[in-house]
Amino acid sequence: MTGSIRTLISQEQIQARVAELGAQIRAEFGEEPVTLVAVLKGSFLFVADLVRAIPGEVRVEFLGVASYHGGTSSTGVVQLTLDLRHGIEDQNVILVEDIVDTGLTIDYLVRMLKVRGPRALRVATLLDKPDNREVEVELDYVGFTIPDEFVVGYGLDLGELYRNLPYVAVYAP
Ligand code: PRP
């Protein structure tokens, strides 16, 4: 891959913020069990850290979607590639995303899960990029709000690469 990357959010900043989000989630739900629904692939590192930051009873489930198809801009088409293996009826569900950009993915997933009867349905995203929003979405837990730049790392990819960076970086072609 040609192009350059520069750190936008350091590993230390991410770890500190994830710890805060975990504590905030546990405080909100008291002793009740919480189900994290991670949206693959991008959220795999965020959910791995977030689940360890929430004490007590926590489930982790996975949903697969694809919307970017390897490029740097959204196609607006949300494709479900993996559904949940268990029902979420009466559970406190938190959808876990790496980034909310146009909002199309999370909007689709919230509407899809709402009809399955969760007790609560919240959205946690590591990154919020509000400049590109095409549909209004409610974000309950936001790690960082970022400018309209293409970011990679900590789960986010460009052509399936860079997901392994332990920090978030801006990619410049
Ligand atoms: C990314 C990201 C979100 C979505 C956000 O997924 O993980 O799911 O795009 O964009 P939106 O708000 O414009 O809908 P992507 O399709 O890149 O798949 P990946 O997570 O497997 O990399």
mmCIF file of C-alpha atoms and ligand atoms in Angstrom:
data_model
loop_
_atom_site.group_PDB
_atom_site.id
_atom_site.type_symbol
_atom_site.label_atom_id
_atom_site.label_comp_id
_atom_site.label_asym_id
_atom_site.label_seq_id
_atom_site.Cartn_x
_atom_site.Cartn_y
_atom_site.Cartn_z
ATOM 1 C CA MET A 1 0.000 0.000 0.000
ATOM 2 C CA THR A 2 1.352 3.414 -0.900
ATOM 3 C CA GLY A 3 0.420 6.441 1.162
ATOM 4 C CA SER A 4 1.282 7.704 4.609
ATOM 5 C CA ILE A 5 -0.272 7.446 8.020
ATOM 6 C CA ARG A 6 -0.080 9.749 11.025
ATOM 7 C CA THR A 7 -1.358 9.005 14.500
ATOM 8 C CA LEU A 8 -4.676 10.640 15.337
ATOM 9 C CA ILE A 9 -5.514 8.877 18.612
ATOM 10 C CA SER A 10 -2.773 7.131 20.563
ATOM 11 C CA GLN A 11 -2.949 3.701 22.141
ATOM 12 C CA GLU A 12 -2.867 5.348 25.599
ATOM 13 C CA GLN A 13 -5.760 7.681 24.748
ATOM 14 C CA ILE A 14 -7.804 4.756 23.459
ATOM 15 C CA GLN A 15 -7.167 2.611 26.520
ATOM 16 C CA ALA A 16 -8.057 5.445 28.912
ATOM 17 C CA ARG A 17 -11.275 6.265 27.061
ATOM 18 C CA VAL A 18 -12.356 2.625 26.788
ATOM 19 C CA ALA A 19 -11.922 2.256 30.556
ATOM 20 C CA GLU A 20 -14.191 5.280 31.058
ATOM 21 C CA LEU A 21 -16.827 3.907 28.694
ATOM 22 C CA GLY A 22 -16.798 0.536 30.443
ATOM 23 C CA ALA A 23 -17.318 2.169 33.817
ATOM 24 C CA GLN A 24 -20.082 4.363 32.407
ATOM 25 C CA ILE A 25 -21.902 1.359 30.928
ATOM 26 C CA ARG A 26 -21.690 -0.609 34.163
ATOM 27 C CA ALA A 27 -22.898 2.399 36.168
ATOM 28 C CA GLU A 28 -25.883 2.818 33.878
ATOM 29 C CA PHE A 29 -27.010 -0.822 34.067
ATOM 30 C CA GLY A 30 -26.217 -1.473 37.741
ATOM 31 C CA GLU A 31 -25.930 -5.203 38.428
ATOM 32 C CA GLU A 32 -27.883 -6.203 35.301
ATOM 33 C CA PRO A 33 -26.306 -8.357 32.605
ATOM 34 C CA VAL A 34 -25.248 -6.542 29.450
ATOM 35 C CA THR A 35 -24.984 -7.989 25.921
ATOM 36 C CA LEU A 36 -22.381 -6.438 23.672
ATOM 37 C CA VAL A 37 -23.183 -6.971 19.998
ATOM 38 C CA ALA A 38 -20.013 -6.292 18.060
ATOM 39 C CA VAL A 39 -20.360 -5.286 14.427
ATOM 40 C CA LEU A 40 -17.640 -7.094 12.465
ATOM 41 C CA LYS A 41 -15.126 -6.704 11.358
ATOM 42 C CA GLY A 42 -14.031 -3.255 12.421
ATOM 43 C CA SER A 43 -15.103 -3.449 16.071
ATOM 44 C CA PHE A 44 -13.182 -6.602 16.982
ATOM 45 C CA LEU A 45 -10.435 -4.798 18.915
ATOM 46 C CA PHE A 46 -12.747 -2.239 20.497
ATOM 47 C CA VAL A 47 -15.107 -4.923 21.774
ATOM 48 C CA ALA A 48 -12.197 -6.998 23.066
ATOM 49 C CA ASP A 49 -11.060 -4.071 25.191
ATOM 50 C CA LEU A 50 -14.544 -2.838 26.082
ATOM 51 C CA VAL A 51 -15.718 -6.224 27.359
ATOM 52 C CA ARG A 52 -12.786 -6.296 29.786
ATOM 53 C CA ALA A 53 -13.629 -2.782 30.982
ATOM 54 C CA ILE A 54 -17.158 -3.743 32.076
ATOM 55 C CA PRO A 55 -17.214 -5.650 35.355
ATOM 56 C CA GLY A 56 -19.909 -8.224 36.138
ATOM 57 C CA GLU A 57 -22.110 -10.182 33.753
ATOM 58 C CA VAL A 58 -21.435 -9.424 30.112
ATOM 59 C CA ARG A 59 -22.269 -11.410 26.968
ATOM 60 C CA VAL A 60 -20.552 -10.898 23.633
ATOM 61 C CA GLU A 61 -22.243 -11.623 20.319
ATOM 62 C CA PHE A 62 -21.225 -10.825 16.769
ATOM 63 C CA LEU A 63 -22.954 -9.373 13.737
ATOM 64 C CA GLY A 64 -21.352 -9.115 10.331
ATOM 65 C CA VAL A 65 -22.005 -6.286 7.919
ATOM 66 C CA ALA A 66 -20.218 -4.946 4.901
ATOM 67 C CA SER A 67 -20.821 -1.529 3.417
ATOM 68 C CA TYR A 68 -17.539 -0.069 2.161
ATOM 69 C CA HIS A 69 -16.333 -2.948 0.030
ATOM 70 C CA GLY A 70 -12.682 -2.041 0.438
ATOM 71 C CA GLY A 71 -12.765 1.555 -0.780
ATOM 72 C CA THR A 72 -12.503 4.774 1.174
ATOM 73 C CA SER A 73 -16.097 5.931 0.765
ATOM 74 C CA SER A 74 -19.432 4.413 1.695
ATOM 75 C CA THR A 75 -21.561 2.796 -0.980
ATOM 76 C CA GLY A 76 -24.669 3.283 1.126
ATOM 77 C CA VAL A 77 -25.493 -0.391 0.748
ATOM 78 C CA VAL A 78 -25.601 -2.347 4.002
ATOM 79 C CA GLN A 79 -25.198 -6.065 3.637
ATOM 80 C CA LEU A 80 -25.730 -8.478 6.536
ATOM 81 C CA THR A 81 -23.019 -11.142 6.336
ATOM 82 C CA LEU A 82 -23.492 -12.768 9.748
ATOM 83 C CA ASP A 83 -26.544 -12.761 12.004
ATOM 84 C CA LEU A 84 -26.699 -13.294 15.788
ATOM 85 C CA ARG A 85 -26.663 -16.884 17.002
ATOM 86 C CA HIS A 86 -28.904 -16.161 19.991
ATOM 87 C CA GLY A 87 -32.056 -14.180 20.655
ATOM 88 C CA ILE A 88 -31.756 -10.863 22.493
ATOM 89 C CA GLU A 89 -35.260 -10.679 23.900
ATOM 90 C CA ASP A 90 -35.371 -8.847 27.246
ATOM 91 C CA GLN A 91 -31.604 -8.258 27.199
ATOM 92 C CA ASN A 92 -29.697 -5.008 27.669
ATOM 93 C CA VAL A 93 -28.069 -4.794 24.257
ATOM 94 C CA ILE A 94 -25.261 -2.485 23.267
ATOM 95 C CA LEU A 95 -24.334 -2.390 19.598
ATOM 96 C CA VAL A 96 -20.574 -1.902 19.378
ATOM 97 C CA GLU A 97 -19.141 -0.130 16.337
ATOM 98 C CA ASP A 98 -15.671 1.065 15.474
ATOM 99 C CA ILE A 99 -16.954 4.076 13.544
ATOM 100 C CA VAL A 100 -20.213 5.802 12.661
ATOM 101 C CA ASP A 101 -19.797 7.707 9.438
ATOM 102 C CA THR A 102 -22.901 8.169 7.237
ATOM 103 C CA GLY A 103 -24.898 6.418 9.988
ATOM 104 C CA LEU A 104 -26.489 4.060 7.456
ATOM 105 C CA THR A 105 -25.042 0.900 9.005
ATOM 106 C CA ILE A 106 -26.013 1.627 12.579
ATOM 107 C CA ASP A 107 -29.432 2.930 11.534
ATOM 108 C CA TYR A 108 -30.077 -0.338 9.703
ATOM 109 C CA LEU A 109 -28.861 -2.449 12.626
ATOM 110 C CA VAL A 110 -30.825 -0.550 15.267
ATOM 111 C CA ARG A 111 -34.022 -1.014 13.278
ATOM 112 C CA MET A 112 -33.205 -4.679 12.720
ATOM 113 C CA LEU A 113 -32.554 -5.411 16.417
ATOM 114 C CA LYS A 114 -35.361 -3.301 17.852
ATOM 115 C CA VAL A 115 -37.996 -5.698 16.561
ATOM 116 C CA ARG A 116 -36.320 -8.586 18.409
ATOM 117 C CA GLY A 117 -37.539 -7.183 21.733
ATOM 118 C CA PRO A 118 -34.448 -6.158 23.711
ATOM 119 C CA ARG A 119 -35.093 -4.554 27.116
ATOM 120 C CA ALA A 120 -32.683 -1.757 26.205
ATOM 121 C CA LEU A 121 -30.869 -1.033 22.964
ATOM 122 C CA ARG A 122 -27.888 1.319 23.016
ATOM 123 C CA VAL A 123 -25.087 2.196 20.624
ATOM 124 C CA ALA A 124 -21.413 2.433 21.519
ATOM 125 C CA THR A 125 -18.902 3.611 18.942
ATOM 126 C CA LEU A 126 -15.214 4.214 19.321
ATOM 127 C CA LEU A 127 -15.259 6.906 16.643
ATOM 128 C CA ASP A 128 -17.942 9.315 15.542
ATOM 129 C CA LYS A 129 -17.444 11.174 12.258
ATOM 130 C CA PRO A 130 -20.488 13.479 12.238
ATOM 131 C CA ASP A 131 -19.554 15.533 9.139
ATOM 132 C CA ASN A 132 -20.628 12.733 6.806
ATOM 133 C CA ARG A 133 -23.949 11.872 8.423
ATOM 134 C CA GLU A 134 -26.743 10.980 6.003
ATOM 135 C CA VAL A 135 -29.224 9.712 8.560
ATOM 136 C CA GLU A 136 -29.746 10.888 12.130
ATOM 137 C CA VAL A 137 -28.685 8.274 14.682
ATOM 138 C CA GLU A 138 -28.578 8.316 18.469
ATOM 139 C CA LEU A 139 -25.147 7.422 19.857
ATOM 140 C CA ASP A 140 -25.117 6.602 23.563
ATOM 141 C CA TYR A 141 -21.409 6.006 24.130
ATOM 142 C CA VAL A 142 -18.839 7.752 21.940
ATOM 143 C CA GLY A 143 -15.103 7.301 22.370
ATOM 144 C CA PHE A 144 -13.890 10.146 20.177
ATOM 145 C CA THR A 145 -15.434 12.564 17.702
ATOM 146 C CA ILE A 146 -13.159 12.922 14.690
ATOM 147 C CA PRO A 147 -12.931 15.181 11.641
ATOM 148 C CA ASP A 148 -13.826 14.049 8.128
ATOM 149 C CA GLU A 149 -10.641 12.154 7.352
ATOM 150 C CA PHE A 150 -10.074 8.551 6.371
ATOM 151 C CA VAL A 151 -8.871 6.663 9.422
ATOM 152 C CA VAL A 152 -7.277 3.268 9.848
ATOM 153 C CA GLY A 153 -6.006 1.188 12.730
ATOM 154 C CA TYR A 154 -7.395 -0.368 15.918
ATOM 155 C CA GLY A 155 -9.718 -2.510 13.816
ATOM 156 C CA LEU A 156 -10.319 -0.090 10.936
ATOM 157 C CA ASP A 157 -8.963 -1.082 7.570
ATOM 158 C CA LEU A 158 -7.993 0.064 4.149
ATOM 159 C CA GLY A 159 -8.316 -2.871 1.786
ATOM 160 C CA GLU A 160 -8.210 -5.204 4.843
ATOM 161 C CA LEU A 161 -4.833 -3.846 5.973
ATOM 162 C CA TYR A 162 -3.927 -1.633 8.977
ATOM 163 C CA ARG A 163 -6.482 -3.254 11.307
ATOM 164 C CA ASN A 164 -3.573 -4.386 13.497
ATOM 165 C CA LEU A 165 -2.325 -0.903 14.395
ATOM 166 C CA PRO A 166 -2.813 -0.384 18.163
ATOM 167 C CA TYR A 167 -3.739 3.262 17.534
ATOM 168 C CA VAL A 168 -6.015 5.209 15.151
ATOM 169 C CA ALA A 169 -4.280 6.965 12.276
ATOM 170 C CA VAL A 170 -5.219 9.213 9.392
ATOM 171 C CA TYR A 171 -4.433 7.683 6.038
ATOM 172 C CA ALA A 172 -3.297 9.994 3.259
ATOM 173 C CA PRO A 173 -2.989 8.451 -0.211
HETATM 174 C C1 PRP B 1 -17.467 0.299 8.544
HETATM 175 C C2 PRP B 1 -17.648 0.401 10.052
HETATM 176 C C3 PRP B 1 -19.133 0.543 10.211
HETATM 177 C C4 PRP B 1 -19.539 1.277 8.967
HETATM 178 C C5 PRP B 1 -19.746 2.715 9.302
HETATM 179 O O1 PRP B 1 -17.626 -1.039 8.184
HETATM 180 O O2 PRP B 1 -17.162 -0.704 10.722
HETATM 181 O O3 PRP B 1 -19.762 -0.705 10.291
HETATM 182 O O4 PRP B 1 -18.496 1.113 8.008
HETATM 183 O O5 PRP B 1 -20.093 3.462 8.171
HETATM 184 P P1 PRP B 1 -21.498 4.164 7.964
HETATM 185 O O6 PRP B 1 -21.843 4.923 9.207
HETATM 186 O O7 PRP B 1 -21.217 5.079 6.797
HETATM 187 O O8 PRP B 1 -22.520 3.131 7.628
HETATM 188 P P2 PRP B 1 -17.054 -1.664 6.835
HETATM 189 O O9 PRP B 1 -18.142 -1.830 5.839
HETATM 190 O O10 PRP B 1 -15.829 -0.902 6.425
HETATM 191 O O11 PRP B 1 -16.672 -3.128 7.222
HETATM 192 P P3 PRP B 1 -15.593 -3.682 8.265
HETATM 193 O O12 PRP B 1 -16.055 -3.242 9.642
HETATM 194 O O13 PRP B 1 -15.669 -5.154 8.070
HETATM 195 O O14 PRP B 1 -14.256 -3.108 7.906
#
